[in-house]
Amino acid sequence: MSDFLILGQIIDFPDAETIRHHKKGAIVVSAAGKIIWSGPSRKLPKEYAKLNALDHGESLVMPGFIDPHIHFPQYRMLAAPGKDLLDWLTRFTFAEEAQFSDSNHAQRAAKIFLSLLLANGTTSASVFCSSHVESVDALFSIAEQFDMMLIAGKTMMDVNAPDGVRDTARQSYDDSNALIERWHGKQRLQYAITPRFAVTSSAEQLQLAGDLLKANPGMIMQTHLSENHAEIAMVAKQFPKARDYTDVYDSFGLLGSSSLFGHGIHLSDVEKTRLAETGSRIIHCPTSNTFLGSGLFNLKAASDAGIKVGLATDIGGGLSYSMLATMAEGYKVAMLNGYKPTIAQMYHMATLGNAECLNIGGNTGSFDEGKWADIIVLNPQATHIQRFRQQLSENIKDTLFSLMMLGDDRSIMATYVAGKRRFRAAVS
Ligand code: GUN
Ligand code: ZN
């Protein structure tokens, strides 16, 4: 591969207020897959003018989406009809995850899972694997072939879970260490310490997760927090000395600026303050929260408390791999809480904002020079109704708004990872 140009309507979201848009724009991609230059075509430096160009015309060229909370072993179990979180986990989820002790199953699933991410325009993710090392090996080995910036970890879970997915505190610690050794820092891959949630971990296991984090400062730690009332009650019973659910994780040294807490719907002010002061991130998963009836996350209250909030699909509790559909649901949940997010805010969350939550914002998430060329091409007129709706759009903001509210995987025309095209829509 040599250096080349991508042409089109170039759009990225450098902060939550800004839509940076070049109607006729260009990105110069190096042979190594990094962004050398981006801006309006008329300002393209002369030395790049003769490069081969992939011209996407009027299509929108944006940074790849980033999904900061998704479960690989739930890749096909969307729409499992649970009554609530704990019923859904015990009746459907654990049995499906148990399949991932078989490395052939895990390998096949990893190809499908990563292909689905790319077909939805998602170029990076933070992923919960199953409790089996086989699932992590399978996922990382395929992600490595695709050059993806992927963060993933073996789920640690030693209590309140059935045979087939339950580990032990010591085994989860040893497995995590072996996986860190094998994968962390290889190409664009990073390991994440992944205790599932306080319900399925003993104090000993959470202590060992804290030890892993201490031994690997800056490594992502991902878990779930305060998603559902029955879950919160169980945690209070299991950890009677803790002030609240957040304090359980706090007491094992699990809060901090590389810690991602999925959901965080029913937090007290005291918990929010503690999350904010430690720099911990909340990852909002709106399609999962509405599907499982978990509650309406208050985006404004969390942001006002000073917490950095990411936005994720939470497949398979979530109902769509599409970050567009996820943004639309996030918008609706915010509206139900009486708050109207801006368009820049939602797109920023799904791209650079999520990258910043994962501490990879210096490498991906926007078109700044030196970042990886993780790029998607979108068609805001992919369906009949979108074509008619776009007739009413008078500016880029409205084009982006209707794309967010009506778009999904059909909107994705191409996905580039580190400068290589890894997905192309069959019909464009
Ligand atoms: N809490 C613990 N495990 C899970 C999971 O797999 N999905 C969701 N949505 N919440 C969880
Ligand atoms: Zn989850």
CSV table of N, CA and C in Angstrom, one decimal, residues 203-296:
chain,number,residue,atom,x,y,z
A,203,ALA,N,-15.5,-11.3,47.4
A,203,ALA,CA,-14.6,-10.2,47.9
A,203,ALA,C,-13.2,-10.6,47.5
A,204,GLU,N,-12.8,-11.8,47.6
A,204,GLU,CA,-11.4,-12.3,47.2
A,204,GLU,C,-11.2,-12.0,45.7
A,205,GLN,N,-12.2,-12.2,44.9
A,205,GLN,CA,-11.9,-12.0,43.4
A,205,GLN,C,-11.8,-10.5,43.1
A,206,LEU,N,-12.7,-9.7,43.8
A,206,LEU,CA,-12.6,-8.2,43.5
A,206,LEU,C,-11.3,-7.7,44.1
A,207,GLN,N,-10.8,-8.3,45.1
A,207,GLN,CA,-9.5,-7.9,45.7
A,207,GLN,C,-8.4,-8.2,44.6
A,208,LEU,N,-8.5,-9.4,44.0
A,208,LEU,CA,-7.5,-9.7,43.0
A,208,LEU,C,-7.6,-8.9,41.8
A,209,ALA,N,-8.8,-8.5,41.4
A,209,ALA,CA,-9.0,-7.5,40.3
A,209,ALA,C,-8.3,-6.2,40.6
A,210,GLY,N,-8.5,-5.8,41.9
A,210,GLY,CA,-7.8,-4.5,42.3
A,210,GLY,C,-6.3,-4.7,42.3
A,211,ASP,N,-5.8,-5.9,42.6
A,211,ASP,CA,-4.3,-6.1,42.6
A,211,ASP,C,-3.8,-6.1,41.1
A,212,LEU,N,-4.6,-6.6,40.2
A,212,LEU,CA,-4.3,-6.6,38.8
A,212,LEU,C,-4.2,-5.2,38.3
A,213,LEU,N,-5.1,-4.3,38.7
A,213,LEU,CA,-5.1,-2.9,38.3
A,213,LEU,C,-3.9,-2.2,38.8
A,214,LYS,N,-3.6,-2.5,40.1
A,214,LYS,CA,-2.5,-1.8,40.7
A,214,LYS,C,-1.2,-2.2,40.1
A,215,ALA,N,-1.1,-3.5,39.6
A,215,ALA,CA,0.1,-4.0,39.0
A,215,ALA,C,0.2,-3.5,37.6
A,216,ASN,N,-0.9,-3.0,37.0
A,216,ASN,CA,-0.9,-2.6,35.6
A,216,ASN,C,-1.6,-1.2,35.5
A,217,PRO,N,-1.0,-0.2,36.0
A,217,PRO,CA,-1.6,1.1,36.1
A,217,PRO,C,-2.0,1.6,34.7
A,218,GLY,N,-3.2,2.2,34.6
A,218,GLY,CA,-3.6,2.7,33.3
A,218,GLY,C,-4.3,1.7,32.4
A,219,MET,N,-4.3,0.4,32.8
A,219,MET,CA,-5.0,-0.6,32.1
A,219,MET,C,-6.5,-0.4,32.3
A,220,ILE,N,-7.3,-0.6,31.3
A,220,ILE,CA,-8.7,-0.5,31.4
A,220,ILE,C,-9.3,-1.5,32.4
A,221,MET,N,-10.2,-1.1,33.3
A,221,MET,CA,-11.0,-2.0,34.1
A,221,MET,C,-12.4,-1.8,33.7
A,222,GLN,N,-13.1,-2.8,33.4
A,222,GLN,CA,-14.5,-2.7,33.0
A,222,GLN,C,-15.4,-3.6,33.8
A,223,THR,N,-16.6,-3.0,34.2
A,223,THR,CA,-17.6,-3.8,34.9
A,223,THR,C,-18.9,-3.2,34.8
A,224,HIS,N,-19.9,-3.7,35.6
A,224,HIS,CA,-21.3,-3.1,35.6
A,224,HIS,C,-21.6,-2.5,36.9
A,225,LEU,N,-22.4,-1.5,36.9
A,225,LEU,CA,-22.7,-0.8,38.2
A,225,LEU,C,-24.2,-0.2,38.1
A,226,SER,N,-25.0,-0.5,39.1
A,226,SER,CA,-26.2,0.1,39.4
A,226,SER,C,-27.1,0.2,38.1
A,227,GLU,N,-27.4,-1.0,37.6
A,227,GLU,CA,-28.2,-1.1,36.4
A,227,GLU,C,-29.7,-1.3,36.7
A,228,ASN,N,-29.9,-2.1,37.9
A,228,ASN,CA,-31.3,-2.6,38.1
A,228,ASN,C,-31.5,-2.7,39.6
A,229,HIS,N,-32.7,-2.4,40.1
A,229,HIS,CA,-32.9,-2.4,41.6
A,229,HIS,C,-32.7,-3.7,42.3
A,230,ALA,N,-33.1,-4.8,41.7
A,230,ALA,CA,-32.8,-6.1,42.3
A,230,ALA,C,-31.3,-6.4,42.4
A,231,GLU,N,-30.6,-6.0,41.4
A,231,GLU,CA,-29.1,-6.2,41.4
A,231,GLU,C,-28.5,-5.3,42.6
A,232,ILE,N,-29.0,-4.1,42.7
A,232,ILE,CA,-28.5,-3.2,43.8
A,232,ILE,C,-28.8,-3.9,45.2
A,233,ALA,N,-30.0,-4.4,45.3
A,233,ALA,CA,-30.3,-5.1,46.6
A,233,ALA,C,-29.4,-6.3,46.9
A,234,MET,N,-29.1,-7.1,45.8
A,234,MET,CA,-28.2,-8.2,46.0
A,234,MET,C,-26.9,-7.8,46.5
A,235,VAL,N,-26.4,-6.8,45.8
A,235,VAL,CA,-25.0,-6.3,46.2
A,235,VAL,C,-25.0,-5.8,47.6
A,236,ALA,N,-26.0,-5.1,48.0
A,236,ALA,CA,-26.1,-4.6,49.4
A,236,ALA,C,-26.0,-5.8,50.4
A,237,LYS,N,-26.7,-6.9,50.1
A,237,LYS,CA,-26.7,-8.1,50.9
A,237,LYS,C,-25.3,-8.8,50.9
A,238,GLN,N,-24.7,-8.8,49.8
A,238,GLN,CA,-23.4,-9.5,49.7
A,238,GLN,C,-22.3,-8.8,50.3
A,239,PHE,N,-22.4,-7.4,50.3
A,239,PHE,CA,-21.3,-6.6,50.8
A,239,PHE,C,-21.9,-5.6,51.9
A,240,PRO,N,-22.4,-6.1,53.0
A,240,PRO,CA,-23.1,-5.3,54.0
A,240,PRO,C,-22.3,-4.2,54.6
A,241,LYS,N,-21.0,-4.3,54.5
A,241,LYS,CA,-20.1,-3.2,55.1
A,241,LYS,C,-20.0,-2.0,54.2
A,242,ALA,N,-20.3,-2.2,52.9
A,242,ALA,CA,-20.1,-1.1,51.9
A,242,ALA,C,-21.2,0.0,52.1
A,243,ARG,N,-20.8,1.2,51.9
A,243,ARG,CA,-21.8,2.3,52.0
A,243,ARG,C,-22.9,2.2,50.9
A,244,ASP,N,-22.4,1.8,49.7
A,244,ASP,CA,-23.3,1.7,48.6
A,244,ASP,C,-22.6,0.9,47.5
A,245,TYR,N,-23.3,0.7,46.4
A,245,TYR,CA,-22.7,-0.2,45.3
A,245,TYR,C,-21.3,0.3,44.9
A,246,THR,N,-21.3,1.6,44.6
A,246,THR,CA,-20.0,2.2,44.1
A,246,THR,C,-18.9,2.0,45.2
A,247,ASP,N,-19.2,2.0,46.4
A,247,ASP,CA,-18.2,1.8,47.5
A,247,ASP,C,-17.7,0.4,47.5
A,248,VAL,N,-18.5,-0.6,47.0
A,248,VAL,CA,-17.9,-1.9,46.9
A,248,VAL,C,-16.7,-1.9,46.0
A,249,TYR,N,-16.8,-1.3,44.8
A,249,TYR,CA,-15.7,-1.3,43.9
A,249,TYR,C,-14.6,-0.4,44.4
A,250,ASP,N,-15.0,0.7,45.1
A,250,ASP,CA,-14.0,1.7,45.6
A,250,ASP,C,-13.1,1.0,46.7
A,251,SER,N,-13.8,0.1,47.5
A,251,SER,CA,-13.0,-0.5,48.6
A,251,SER,C,-12.0,-1.5,48.1
A,252,PHE,N,-12.1,-1.9,46.8
A,252,PHE,CA,-11.1,-2.8,46.3
A,252,PHE,C,-10.2,-2.1,45.3
A,253,GLY,N,-10.2,-0.8,45.3
A,253,GLY,CA,-9.3,0.0,44.5
A,253,GLY,C,-9.6,0.0,43.0
A,254,LEU,N,-10.9,-0.1,42.7
A,254,LEU,CA,-11.3,-0.3,41.3
A,254,LEU,C,-11.8,1.0,40.6
A,255,LEU,N,-11.8,2.1,41.4
A,255,LEU,CA,-12.2,3.4,40.7
A,255,LEU,C,-11.0,4.1,40.2
A,256,GLY,N,-11.2,4.9,39.1
A,256,GLY,CA,-10.1,5.7,38.6
A,256,GLY,C,-10.4,6.0,37.1
A,257,SER,N,-9.4,6.7,36.5
A,257,SER,CA,-9.6,7.2,35.2
A,257,SER,C,-9.4,6.2,34.1
A,258,SER,N,-9.1,5.0,34.4
A,258,SER,CA,-9.2,3.9,33.4
A,258,SER,C,-10.2,2.9,33.7
A,259,SER,N,-11.2,3.3,34.6
A,259,SER,CA,-12.3,2.4,35.0
A,259,SER,C,-13.6,2.8,34.3
A,260,LEU,N,-14.2,1.8,33.7
A,260,LEU,CA,-15.5,2.0,32.9
A,260,LEU,C,-16.6,1.2,33.7
A,261,PHE,N,-17.6,2.0,34.0
A,261,PHE,CA,-18.8,1.4,34.7
A,261,PHE,C,-20.0,1.4,33.8
A,262,GLY,N,-20.4,0.2,33.4
A,262,GLY,CA,-21.6,0.1,32.5
A,262,GLY,C,-22.8,0.5,33.2
A,263,HIS,N,-23.7,1.3,32.6
A,263,HIS,CA,-25.0,1.7,33.1
A,263,HIS,C,-25.1,2.8,34.1
A,264,GLY,N,-24.8,2.6,35.4
A,264,GLY,CA,-24.9,3.6,36.4
A,264,GLY,C,-26.2,4.4,36.4
A,265,ILE,N,-27.3,3.7,36.3
A,265,ILE,CA,-28.6,4.4,36.2
A,265,ILE,C,-29.1,5.0,37.5
A,266,HIS,N,-28.9,4.1,38.6
A,266,HIS,CA,-29.6,4.5,39.8
A,266,HIS,C,-28.7,4.9,40.9
A,267,LEU,N,-27.8,5.8,40.6
A,267,LEU,CA,-26.7,6.2,41.5
A,267,LEU,C,-27.2,7.4,42.4
A,268,SER,N,-26.8,7.3,43.7
A,268,SER,CA,-27.0,8.5,44.6
A,268,SER,C,-26.0,9.6,44.3
A,269,ASP,N,-26.3,10.8,44.9
A,269,ASP,CA,-25.4,11.9,44.7
A,269,ASP,C,-24.0,11.6,45.2
A,270,VAL,N,-24.0,10.9,46.4
A,270,VAL,CA,-22.7,10.6,47.0
A,270,VAL,C,-21.9,9.7,46.0
A,271,GLU,N,-22.6,8.7,45.4
A,271,GLU,CA,-21.9,7.8,44.4
A,271,GLU,C,-21.4,8.6,43.2
A,272,LYS,N,-22.2,9.5,42.7
A,272,LYS,CA,-21.8,10.3,41.6
A,272,LYS,C,-20.6,11.2,41.9
A,273,THR,N,-20.6,11.8,43.1
A,273,THR,CA,-19.5,12.6,43.5
A,273,THR,C,-18.2,11.8,43.5
A,274,ARG,N,-18.3,10.6,44.1
A,274,ARG,CA,-17.1,9.7,44.2
A,274,ARG,C,-16.6,9.3,42.8
A,275,LEU,N,-17.5,9.0,41.9
A,275,LEU,CA,-17.1,8.6,40.5
A,275,LEU,C,-16.4,9.8,39.9
A,276,ALA,N,-17.0,11.0,40.1
A,276,ALA,CA,-16.4,12.1,39.4
A,276,ALA,C,-15.0,12.4,40.0
A,277,GLU,N,-14.9,12.4,41.3
A,277,GLU,CA,-13.6,12.8,41.8
A,277,GLU,C,-12.5,11.8,41.5
A,278,THR,N,-12.9,10.6,41.2
A,278,THR,CA,-11.8,9.6,40.8
A,278,THR,C,-11.6,9.5,39.3
A,279,GLY,N,-12.4,10.3,38.6
A,279,GLY,CA,-12.2,10.3,37.1
A,279,GLY,C,-12.8,9.0,36.4
A,280,SER,N,-13.6,8.3,37.2
A,280,SER,CA,-14.2,7.0,36.7
A,280,SER,C,-15.2,7.4,35.6
A,281,ARG,N,-15.4,6.5,34.6
A,281,ARG,CA,-16.3,6.8,33.5
A,281,ARG,C,-17.6,5.9,33.7
A,282,ILE,N,-18.7,6.5,33.3
A,282,ILE,CA,-20.0,5.7,33.2
A,282,ILE,C,-20.2,5.5,31.7
A,283,ILE,N,-20.6,4.3,31.4
A,283,ILE,CA,-20.9,3.9,30.0
A,283,ILE,C,-22.4,3.7,29.9
A,284,HIS,N,-23.0,4.6,29.2
A,284,HIS,CA,-24.5,4.6,29.1
A,284,HIS,C,-24.9,3.7,27.9
A,285,CYS,N,-25.8,2.8,28.2
A,285,CYS,CA,-26.2,1.7,27.2
A,285,CYS,C,-27.7,1.8,26.9
A,286,PRO,N,-28.2,2.8,26.2
A,286,PRO,CA,-29.6,3.0,26.1
A,286,PRO,C,-30.5,2.0,25.6
A,287,THR,N,-30.1,1.2,24.5
A,287,THR,CA,-31.0,0.2,23.9
A,287,THR,C,-31.1,-0.9,24.9
A,288,SER,N,-30.1,-1.2,25.7
A,288,SER,CA,-30.2,-2.3,26.7
A,288,SER,C,-31.1,-1.8,27.8
A,289,ASN,N,-30.9,-0.6,28.2
A,289,ASN,CA,-31.7,-0.1,29.4
A,289,ASN,C,-33.2,-0.1,29.1
A,290,THR,N,-33.6,0.3,27.9
A,290,THR,CA,-35.0,0.3,27.6
A,290,THR,C,-35.5,-1.1,27.4
A,291,PHE,N,-34.7,-2.0,26.7
A,291,PHE,CA,-35.1,-3.3,26.4
A,291,PHE,C,-35.3,-4.1,27.7
A,292,LEU,N,-34.4,-4.0,28.7
A,292,LEU,CA,-34.5,-4.8,29.9
A,292,LEU,C,-35.3,-4.1,31.0
A,293,GLY,N,-35.8,-2.9,30.6
A,293,GLY,CA,-36.6,-2.1,31.6
A,293,GLY,C,-35.8,-1.7,32.8
A,294,SER,N,-34.5,-1.4,32.6
A,294,SER,CA,-33.6,-1.1,33.7
A,294,SER,C,-33.8,0.3,34.2
A,295,GLY,N,-34.2,1.2,33.4
A,295,GLY,CA,-34.4,2.6,33.8
A,295,GLY,C,-33.9,3.6,32.8
A,296,LEU,N,-34.1,4.9,33.1
A,296,LEU,CA,-33.8,5.9,32.2
A,296,LEU,C,-32.5,6.7,32.7
